[in-house]
Amino acid sequence: SRVGQMSSASFDAMWAALEPVGRVAGGGYRRFAWTAEDATLREWFAGECARRGLDLVTDRVGNQWAWWWDGPGTVDDAVRAGRRGVVVGSHLDSVPDGGAYDGPLGVVSSLAAVDALREAGVTPQVPLAVVNFVDEEGARFGIACAGSRVLTGELSAERALALTDADGTTYAEALRAAGRDPAALGPDPQTLARVGSFVELHVEQGRALVDLGAAVAVASDIWPHGRWRFEFPGEANHAGTTRLEDRRDAMLGYADLVLGARHVATQRGCVATVGKVRVVPGAVNAIPSEVTGWLDARGPQEEQVVGLVEELTDRAGEMGATVTRESWTPTTLFDAGLSDRLRAVLGRQDEVSVPVLGTGAGHDAGILATAGIPSAMLFVRNPTGVSHSPAEHAEREDCHAGVAALTACVTDLVTQAGATREEHPR
Ligand code: GLV
Ligand code: MN
Ligand code: MN
């Protein structure tokens, strides 16, 4: 269709504009919160919204919301009249050497869907927004979904502001350097009150859709998951002159953590990863005096993940380690009514049964769901399933199918009754 061609062209142009931003040798991306790359991405987003005449509002946390509402009255008037908004979007930041799709696919598809709605002459009966959540990956300050966690109050401003990056820069200092007032950081119920429902489109981070032969799926749930910091103590000394029996080598405890994580995860049917390590002093010829390892643990059941971490904490305790939980996200169920509705819309569009997939990956949509906002996700096929890597990919044809799917869903949500909640959560 003409609308399809137009939104595909719009998608392609935006994708091409984003491609060079924050790309590093090896083809991956380093787009971390409140860095120069992030500023470029935020300006790009603001520019795309301005081009479309969307009304850009930045919340207390720094998340960018671009509203389309032709009245009557303001978005807040509409909310007061019981017409909460439909929100679509995702994030633009990345993990270290991440792929191009995790995050940006959702933001770009959302803007392309706005174009498709306009081309088709759809008049939203409720406000519609595209959101760019800040700091979803937590790559710089350690807490994933920091933008949505502070927004909903799940993460306190006090704790967020004190987080430090690898250079010792605090979140507060990073905000100031990006031209924001750290004192403004905090939960933003007024922003949340505008959100009647949230739909996040995301590249699939596994390869279920390849096997199912489908381009798009609807999400069901997110595994419980968390991050823990293990600090192993030791004593620095000379690597050549210190007898083995005289050593206190912090690396040994860390090594036990890495192997233990794999072993216990296998036993308990979970996944566990130690993907980040800091060694002090970090010299080839010095015995490590301190090793910090970060554990990421996830699984289908909360009790399994909790049991895994308890077991590893006990083992590490025997090595003198201190263990600190940095974040925890309980089992997240997406809104069944909203998800069924999206599935019905997509089923009508393609006359096929749309797959429903669970995931082990965290998302801002999960944080909003936990805060009581009806939320759902669409996944777009990933031919290899690889994610959080430069090799992450989605075929362009599938990206366009994702835009078409999102367009159909949003069209339904902004034109049909019962799309958004009347009640405020909690
Ligand atoms: C976010 O991508 C996460 O699941 O770590
Ligand atoms: Mn990610
Ligand atoms: Mn993501």
Short mmCIF file of C-alpha atoms and ligand atoms in Angstrom, two decimals:
data_model
loop_
_atom_site.label_atom_id
_atom_site.label_comp_id
_atom_site.label_asym_id
_atom_site.label_seq_id
_atom_site.Cartn_x
_atom_site.Cartn_y
_atom_site.Cartn_z
CA SER A 1 0.00 0.00 0.00
CA ARG A 2 1.01 3.63 -0.41
CA VAL A 3 0.92 4.15 3.36
CA GLY A 4 3.17 1.13 3.81
CA GLN A 5 5.65 2.38 1.26
CA MET A 6 5.70 5.82 2.81
CA SER A 7 6.31 4.62 6.36
CA SER A 8 8.96 2.15 5.11
CA ALA A 9 10.79 5.00 3.38
CA SER A 10 10.46 7.08 6.53
CA PHE A 11 11.86 4.18 8.59
CA ASP A 12 14.81 3.76 6.19
CA ALA A 13 15.69 7.47 6.28
CA MET A 14 15.66 7.59 10.08
CA TRP A 15 17.64 4.36 10.33
CA ALA A 16 20.32 5.73 8.01
CA ALA A 17 20.57 8.93 10.07
CA LEU A 18 21.08 6.99 13.31
CA GLU A 19 23.53 4.42 11.96
CA PRO A 20 26.76 6.39 12.48
CA VAL A 21 25.91 7.74 15.96
CA GLY A 22 28.09 6.12 18.63
CA ARG A 23 29.37 3.37 16.33
CA VAL A 24 32.78 2.01 17.31
CA ALA A 25 35.39 -0.20 15.67
CA GLY A 26 33.94 -3.68 15.27
CA GLY A 27 30.57 -2.31 14.19
CA GLY A 28 28.98 -2.15 17.63
CA TYR A 29 27.58 0.84 19.49
CA ARG A 30 28.57 2.73 22.61
CA ARG A 31 25.64 4.94 23.38
CA PHE A 32 25.68 5.53 27.14
CA ALA A 33 23.39 7.73 29.21
CA TRP A 34 24.27 11.40 29.49
CA THR A 35 27.30 11.24 27.19
CA ALA A 36 27.96 13.24 24.01
CA GLU A 37 26.56 10.33 21.94
CA ASP A 38 23.40 10.34 24.05
CA ALA A 39 23.05 14.11 23.56
CA THR A 40 23.30 13.60 19.78
CA LEU A 41 20.59 10.91 19.92
CA ARG A 42 18.33 13.07 22.09
CA GLU A 43 18.76 16.00 19.69
CA TRP A 44 18.01 13.70 16.77
CA PHE A 45 14.81 12.55 18.53
CA ALA A 46 13.79 16.14 19.29
CA GLY A 47 14.40 17.06 15.65
CA GLU A 48 12.26 14.19 14.33
CA CYS A 49 9.47 15.18 16.73
CA ALA A 50 9.68 18.84 15.71
CA ARG A 51 9.53 17.86 12.03
CA ARG A 52 6.26 16.06 12.77
CA GLY A 53 4.85 18.87 14.87
CA LEU A 54 4.82 16.69 17.99
CA ASP A 55 4.92 18.46 21.33
CA LEU A 56 8.11 17.38 23.13
CA VAL A 57 7.99 17.21 26.93
CA THR A 58 10.98 16.06 28.98
CA ASP A 59 9.99 14.61 32.35
CA ARG A 60 11.79 15.01 35.69
CA VAL A 61 14.04 12.08 34.85
CA GLY A 62 15.01 13.15 31.34
CA ASN A 63 12.77 10.75 29.42
CA GLN A 64 11.50 12.45 26.24
CA TRP A 65 7.76 12.29 25.44
CA ALA A 66 6.52 13.62 22.09
CA TRP A 67 2.75 14.17 22.08
CA TRP A 68 0.29 14.27 19.23
CA TRP A 69 -3.01 15.66 20.42
CA ASP A 70 -5.20 17.90 18.31
CA GLY A 71 -7.56 18.65 21.16
CA PRO A 72 -9.97 19.65 22.49
CA GLY A 73 -7.75 21.21 25.18
CA THR A 74 -4.35 20.06 26.30
CA VAL A 75 -3.13 16.51 26.89
CA ASP A 76 -3.78 17.01 30.61
CA ASP A 77 -7.31 18.25 29.83
CA ALA A 78 -7.84 15.03 27.89
CA VAL A 79 -6.50 12.99 30.80
CA ARG A 80 -8.86 14.77 33.21
CA ALA A 81 -11.70 13.98 30.81
CA GLY A 82 -10.83 10.29 31.06
CA ARG A 83 -8.84 10.06 27.84
CA ARG A 84 -5.42 8.92 28.88
CA GLY A 85 -2.79 8.64 26.20
CA VAL A 86 -1.53 5.75 24.13
CA VAL A 87 2.28 5.69 24.28
CA VAL A 88 4.72 3.86 22.03
CA GLY A 89 8.50 3.93 22.02
CA SER A 90 11.63 2.44 23.53
CA HIS A 91 15.19 3.65 24.20
CA LEU A 92 18.20 4.85 22.20
CA ASP A 93 21.08 3.92 24.53
CA SER A 94 23.10 0.71 24.22
CA VAL A 95 25.23 -1.77 26.12
CA PRO A 96 29.01 -1.60 25.50
CA ASP A 97 29.54 -2.72 21.88
CA GLY A 98 25.82 -3.35 21.55
CA GLY A 99 23.79 -3.82 18.41
CA ALA A 100 21.91 -1.25 16.37
CA TYR A 101 18.42 -2.62 17.03
CA ASP A 102 17.96 -3.06 20.79
CA GLY A 103 16.08 0.15 21.60
CA PRO A 104 16.33 2.22 18.41
CA LEU A 105 14.12 -0.23 16.49
CA GLY A 106 11.24 0.66 18.81
CA VAL A 107 11.79 4.41 18.70
CA VAL A 108 12.22 4.58 14.92
CA SER A 109 9.26 2.23 14.30
CA SER A 110 7.09 4.39 16.56
CA LEU A 111 7.92 7.57 14.65
CA ALA A 112 7.31 5.74 11.36
CA ALA A 113 3.96 4.56 12.72
CA VAL A 114 3.00 8.18 13.45
CA ASP A 115 3.81 8.96 9.82
CA ALA A 116 1.67 6.03 8.67
CA LEU A 117 -1.28 7.15 10.80
CA ARG A 118 -1.04 10.65 9.37
CA GLU A 119 -0.77 9.33 5.81
CA ALA A 120 -3.84 7.18 6.39
CA GLY A 121 -5.73 10.15 7.78
CA VAL A 122 -6.27 8.63 11.24
CA THR A 123 -7.46 11.15 13.86
CA PRO A 124 -6.52 9.96 17.36
CA GLN A 125 -9.42 10.12 19.80
CA VAL A 126 -6.93 10.04 22.69
CA PRO A 127 -3.48 11.66 22.93
CA LEU A 128 -0.68 9.65 21.34
CA ALA A 129 2.97 9.90 22.35
CA VAL A 130 6.32 8.52 21.27
CA VAL A 131 8.73 8.11 24.19
CA ASN A 132 12.50 7.85 24.32
CA PHE A 133 13.43 6.39 27.70
CA VAL A 134 16.81 7.46 29.02
CA ASP A 135 19.41 4.97 30.34
CA GLU A 136 17.61 1.69 29.68
CA GLU A 137 20.71 -0.50 29.62
CA GLY A 138 22.38 0.88 32.73
CA ALA A 139 25.68 0.48 30.88
CA ARG A 140 27.27 3.50 32.53
CA PHE A 141 25.86 3.59 36.06
CA GLY A 142 24.93 -0.06 36.57
CA ILE A 143 21.15 0.03 36.98
CA ALA A 144 19.11 -1.06 33.96
CA CYS A 145 15.90 0.84 33.17
CA ALA A 146 17.04 3.71 35.39
CA GLY A 147 14.88 6.16 33.43
CA SER A 148 11.65 4.28 34.02
CA ARG A 149 12.62 3.13 37.54
CA VAL A 150 13.09 6.70 38.77
CA LEU A 151 9.97 7.82 36.88
CA THR A 152 7.82 5.28 38.72
CA GLY A 153 9.62 5.66 42.05
CA GLU A 154 11.03 2.13 41.97
CA LEU A 155 14.52 3.69 42.18
CA SER A 156 14.90 6.68 44.48
CA ALA A 157 16.46 9.88 43.17
CA GLU A 158 18.80 9.86 46.16
CA ARG A 159 20.18 6.45 45.23
CA ALA A 160 20.33 7.22 41.51
CA LEU A 161 22.22 10.50 42.02
CA ALA A 162 24.92 8.74 44.04
CA LEU A 163 25.62 6.04 41.41
CA THR A 164 29.06 6.31 39.85
CA ASP A 165 30.44 5.32 36.46
CA ALA A 166 33.82 3.64 35.83
CA ASP A 167 35.58 7.03 36.03
CA GLY A 168 34.01 7.89 39.38
CA THR A 169 31.63 10.45 37.87
CA THR A 170 28.36 10.48 39.80
CA TYR A 171 24.95 10.39 38.15
CA ALA A 172 24.39 13.89 39.60
CA GLU A 173 27.58 15.18 37.96
CA ALA A 174 26.67 13.53 34.65
CA LEU A 175 23.24 15.19 34.73
CA ARG A 176 24.81 18.57 35.44
CA ALA A 177 27.32 18.09 32.60
CA ALA A 178 24.38 17.33 30.29
CA GLY A 179 22.74 20.61 31.32
CA ARG A 180 20.16 19.12 33.68
CA ASP A 181 19.40 20.02 37.29
CA PRO A 182 19.99 16.96 39.53
CA ALA A 183 17.53 18.42 42.07
CA ALA A 184 14.74 17.94 39.52
CA LEU A 185 15.30 14.16 39.38
CA GLY A 186 12.52 12.17 40.96
CA PRO A 187 9.28 10.28 40.44
CA ASP A 188 6.92 12.00 38.03
CA PRO A 189 3.31 11.00 38.71
CA GLN A 190 2.00 13.78 36.47
CA THR A 191 3.82 12.26 33.49
CA LEU A 192 2.66 8.75 34.39
CA ALA A 193 -0.93 9.92 34.73
CA ARG A 194 -0.93 10.75 31.01
CA VAL A 195 -0.12 7.16 30.06
CA GLY A 196 -3.19 5.01 29.52
CA SER A 197 -1.28 2.23 27.84
CA PHE A 198 2.27 1.63 26.67
CA VAL A 199 3.39 -0.54 23.76
CA GLU A 200 7.12 -1.14 23.25
CA LEU A 201 8.25 -2.69 19.99
CA HIS A 202 11.62 -4.45 20.34
CA VAL A 203 13.96 -6.66 18.35
CA GLU A 204 13.56 -10.27 19.47
CA GLN A 205 16.47 -11.37 21.67
CA GLY A 206 16.28 -15.06 20.90
CA ARG A 207 15.32 -17.07 17.86
CA ALA A 208 11.84 -18.35 18.44
CA LEU A 209 10.31 -16.43 15.54
CA VAL A 210 12.72 -17.93 13.01
CA ASP A 211 11.47 -21.37 13.90
CA LEU A 212 7.85 -20.25 13.98
CA GLY A 213 8.14 -18.55 10.59
CA ALA A 214 6.59 -15.31 11.88
CA ALA A 215 7.92 -11.75 11.64
CA VAL A 216 6.18 -10.35 14.73
CA ALA A 217 5.14 -11.68 18.15
CA VAL A 218 3.35 -10.33 21.20
CA ALA A 219 5.14 -10.60 24.58
CA SER A 220 3.67 -12.43 27.55
CA ASP A 221 6.09 -11.97 30.45
CA ILE A 222 9.60 -11.15 31.60
CA TRP A 223 11.62 -13.50 33.80
CA PRO A 224 12.53 -12.27 37.25
CA HIS A 225 16.07 -10.92 37.13
CA GLY A 226 18.65 -8.90 39.01
CA ARG A 227 22.22 -7.72 39.35
CA TRP A 228 24.55 -8.34 42.31
CA ARG A 229 28.02 -6.94 43.09
CA PHE A 230 30.53 -9.36 44.61
CA GLU A 231 33.61 -7.73 46.19
CA PHE A 232 36.46 -10.13 46.99
CA PRO A 233 39.24 -8.90 49.29
CA GLY A 234 42.94 -9.74 48.92
CA GLU A 235 46.37 -8.30 49.54
CA ALA A 236 48.60 -6.77 46.88
CA ASN A 237 52.07 -8.22 46.66
CA HIS A 238 54.80 -9.15 44.21
CA ALA A 239 53.88 -11.86 41.69
CA GLY A 240 57.42 -13.21 41.63
CA THR A 241 58.59 -13.08 45.24
CA THR A 242 55.46 -13.96 47.25
CA ARG A 243 55.24 -17.64 48.15
CA LEU A 244 51.93 -19.25 47.18
CA GLU A 245 51.13 -20.10 50.82
CA ASP A 246 51.64 -16.46 51.84
CA ARG A 247 49.23 -15.03 49.29
CA ARG A 248 45.77 -13.54 49.71
CA ASP A 249 44.72 -13.51 46.08
CA ALA A 250 41.32 -11.87 45.52
CA MET A 251 41.09 -13.45 42.08
CA LEU A 252 40.59 -16.94 43.51
CA GLY A 253 37.25 -16.05 45.07
CA TYR A 254 36.18 -14.39 41.86
CA ALA A 255 37.14 -17.48 39.85
CA ASP A 256 35.00 -19.58 42.18
CA LEU A 257 32.08 -17.20 41.62
CA VAL A 258 32.33 -17.51 37.83
CA LEU A 259 32.46 -21.29 37.82
CA GLY A 260 29.92 -21.54 40.64
CA ALA A 261 27.46 -19.31 38.78
CA ARG A 262 27.53 -21.64 35.81
CA HIS A 263 27.26 -24.75 37.94
CA VAL A 264 24.43 -23.55 40.19
CA ALA A 265 22.51 -22.04 37.28
CA THR A 266 22.60 -25.41 35.54
CA GLN A 267 21.34 -27.15 38.67
CA ARG A 268 18.54 -24.69 39.29
CA GLY A 269 17.34 -24.14 35.71
CA CYS A 270 18.37 -20.49 35.66
CA VAL A 271 20.86 -18.42 33.67
CA ALA A 272 23.71 -16.59 35.40
CA THR A 273 26.40 -14.39 33.92
CA VAL A 274 29.45 -12.61 35.28
CA GLY A 275 30.05 -10.19 32.42
CA LYS A 276 31.90 -7.43 34.17
CA VAL A 277 34.95 -7.50 36.41
CA ARG A 278 37.21 -4.90 38.02
CA VAL A 279 40.64 -5.89 39.30
CA VAL A 280 42.72 -3.75 41.67
CA PRO A 281 45.53 -2.91 41.08
CA GLY A 282 45.12 -4.60 37.67
CA ALA A 283 48.80 -5.31 37.06
CA VAL A 284 50.13 -8.49 35.41
CA ASN A 285 52.86 -8.77 38.05
CA ALA A 286 50.85 -7.90 41.18
CA ILE A 287 48.59 -10.16 43.22
CA PRO A 288 45.05 -8.72 43.06
CA SER A 289 44.11 -6.90 46.28
CA GLU A 290 40.49 -6.52 45.31
CA VAL A 291 38.32 -8.09 42.61
CA THR A 292 34.74 -7.01 41.98
CA GLY A 293 32.52 -9.15 39.80
CA TRP A 294 28.99 -8.34 38.75
CA LEU A 295 26.51 -11.21 38.60
CA ASP A 296 23.43 -11.06 36.37
CA ALA A 297 20.97 -13.82 37.31
CA ARG A 298 17.60 -14.64 35.76
CA GLY A 299 15.24 -17.55 35.56
CA PRO A 300 11.65 -18.65 35.05
CA GLN A 301 10.82 -18.63 38.79
CA GLU A 302 11.72 -16.08 41.44
CA GLU A 303 12.50 -18.72 44.05
CA GLN A 304 15.02 -20.39 41.73
CA VAL A 305 16.85 -17.13 41.09
CA VAL A 306 16.79 -16.20 44.78
CA GLY A 307 18.09 -19.66 45.69
CA LEU A 308 20.90 -19.39 43.16
CA VAL A 309 22.03 -16.05 44.53
CA GLU A 310 21.85 -17.29 48.13
CA GLU A 311 24.02 -20.25 47.27
CA LEU A 312 26.59 -18.10 45.49
CA THR A 313 26.49 -15.55 48.33
CA ASP A 314 27.28 -18.29 50.86
CA ARG A 315 30.17 -19.57 48.74
CA ALA A 316 31.55 -16.06 48.30
CA GLY A 317 31.11 -15.36 52.01
CA GLU A 318 33.52 -18.21 52.75
CA MET A 319 36.06 -16.31 50.66
CA GLY A 320 35.43 -13.12 52.67
CA ALA A 321 33.39 -11.40 50.00
CA THR A 322 30.79 -8.68 50.43
CA VAL A 323 27.68 -9.09 48.27
CA THR A 324 25.38 -6.19 47.38
CA ARG A 325 22.15 -6.39 45.39
CA GLU A 326 22.16 -3.55 42.85
CA SER A 327 18.77 -4.18 41.28
CA TRP A 328 15.92 -6.67 41.29
CA THR A 329 12.94 -6.99 38.98
CA PRO A 330 10.24 -9.48 39.96
CA THR A 331 8.35 -11.62 37.46
CA THR A 332 6.58 -9.25 35.09
CA LEU A 333 3.33 -10.09 33.37
CA PHE A 334 2.26 -7.84 30.55
CA ASP A 335 -1.36 -6.67 30.52
CA ALA A 336 -3.41 -9.61 29.27
CA GLY A 337 -6.28 -7.50 27.95
CA LEU A 338 -4.00 -5.19 26.02
CA SER A 339 -1.82 -8.03 24.73
CA ASP A 340 -4.87 -10.04 23.57
CA ARG A 341 -6.16 -6.97 21.86
CA LEU A 342 -2.90 -6.44 19.96
CA ARG A 343 -2.88 -10.10 19.02
CA ALA A 344 -6.41 -9.84 17.68
CA VAL A 345 -5.54 -6.75 15.65
CA LEU A 346 -2.47 -8.43 14.17
CA GLY A 347 -4.33 -11.65 13.52
CA ARG A 348 -6.96 -9.75 11.53
CA GLN A 349 -4.24 -7.93 9.60
CA ASP A 350 -2.35 -11.04 8.53
CA GLU A 351 -4.98 -13.72 9.01
CA VAL A 352 -2.50 -15.75 10.99
CA SER A 353 -2.16 -16.71 14.62
CA VAL A 354 0.35 -14.33 16.19
CA PRO A 355 2.94 -16.03 18.45
CA VAL A 356 3.19 -15.11 22.11
CA LEU A 357 6.71 -15.12 23.59
CA GLY A 358 8.17 -14.72 27.05
CA THR A 359 11.62 -13.23 27.48
CA GLY A 360 14.59 -13.16 29.82
CA ALA A 361 15.40 -9.57 28.88
CA GLY A 362 14.41 -6.52 30.92
CA HIS A 363 12.50 -3.60 29.39
CA ASP A 364 11.04 -0.24 30.39
CA ALA A 365 7.65 -1.73 29.44
CA GLY A 366 8.20 -4.20 32.28
CA ILE A 367 8.89 -1.43 34.78
CA LEU A 368 5.72 0.41 33.71
CA ALA A 369 3.72 -2.82 33.88
CA THR A 370 4.93 -3.40 37.44
CA ALA A 371 3.89 0.18 38.28
CA GLY A 372 0.34 -0.66 37.21
CA ILE A 373 0.28 0.83 33.72
CA PRO A 374 -1.27 -1.48 31.10
CA SER A 375 1.76 -2.36 29.00
CA ALA A 376 2.53 -4.72 26.16
CA MET A 377 5.35 -5.50 23.78
CA LEU A 378 5.81 -6.53 20.17
CA PHE A 379 8.91 -8.49 19.14
CA VAL A 380 10.38 -8.36 15.64
CA ARG A 381 12.14 -11.47 14.32
CA ASN A 382 15.91 -11.68 14.78
CA PRO A 383 17.41 -14.18 12.29
CA THR A 384 20.26 -15.26 14.58
CA GLY A 385 18.73 -14.42 17.94
CA VAL A 386 21.95 -12.63 18.88
CA SER A 387 21.55 -9.44 20.93
CA HIS A 388 23.74 -7.19 23.10
CA SER A 389 26.36 -7.71 20.39
CA PRO A 390 27.38 -5.99 17.15
CA ALA A 391 25.96 -9.05 15.34
CA GLU A 392 22.39 -8.24 16.45
CA HIS A 393 20.19 -7.98 13.37
CA ALA A 394 16.72 -7.80 11.88
CA GLU A 395 15.99 -8.02 8.16
CA ARG A 396 14.71 -4.76 6.74
CA GLU A 397 11.58 -6.48 5.48
CA ASP A 398 10.82 -7.58 9.05
CA CYS A 399 11.48 -4.08 10.38
CA HIS A 400 8.89 -2.80 7.91
CA ALA A 401 6.51 -5.55 9.01
CA GLY A 402 7.08 -4.35 12.57
CA VAL A 403 6.13 -0.80 11.61
CA ALA A 404 2.98 -2.10 9.90
CA ALA A 405 2.10 -4.16 12.97
CA LEU A 406 2.66 -1.25 15.33
CA THR A 407 0.66 1.03 13.04
CA ALA A 408 -2.28 -1.38 13.06
CA CYS A 409 -2.13 -1.70 16.86
CA VAL A 410 -1.87 2.03 17.49
CA THR A 411 -4.64 2.77 15.01
CA ASP A 412 -6.89 0.43 16.93
CA LEU A 413 -5.88 1.85 20.32
CA VAL A 414 -6.35 5.52 19.42
CA THR A 415 -9.62 5.09 17.55
CA GLN A 416 -11.50 2.36 19.43
CA ALA A 417 -13.08 2.69 22.85
CA GLY A 418 -11.65 1.06 25.94
CA ALA A 419 -8.09 1.47 24.76
CA THR A 420 -6.80 3.13 27.88
CA ARG A 421 -7.36 2.80 31.57
CA GLU A 422 -9.64 5.21 33.38
CA GLU A 423 -8.17 4.67 36.81
CA HIS A 424 -4.82 5.88 38.02
CA PRO A 425 -2.57 3.02 39.11
CA ARG A 426 -2.06 2.51 42.87
C1 GLV B 1 18.31 -5.23 29.23
O1 GLV B 1 18.53 -5.27 28.02
C2 GLV B 1 18.61 -6.40 30.01
O2 GLV B 1 17.77 -7.31 30.03
O3 GLV B 1 19.71 -6.46 30.56
MN MN B 2 19.20 -4.47 25.96
MN MN B 3 16.10 -2.80 24.88
#
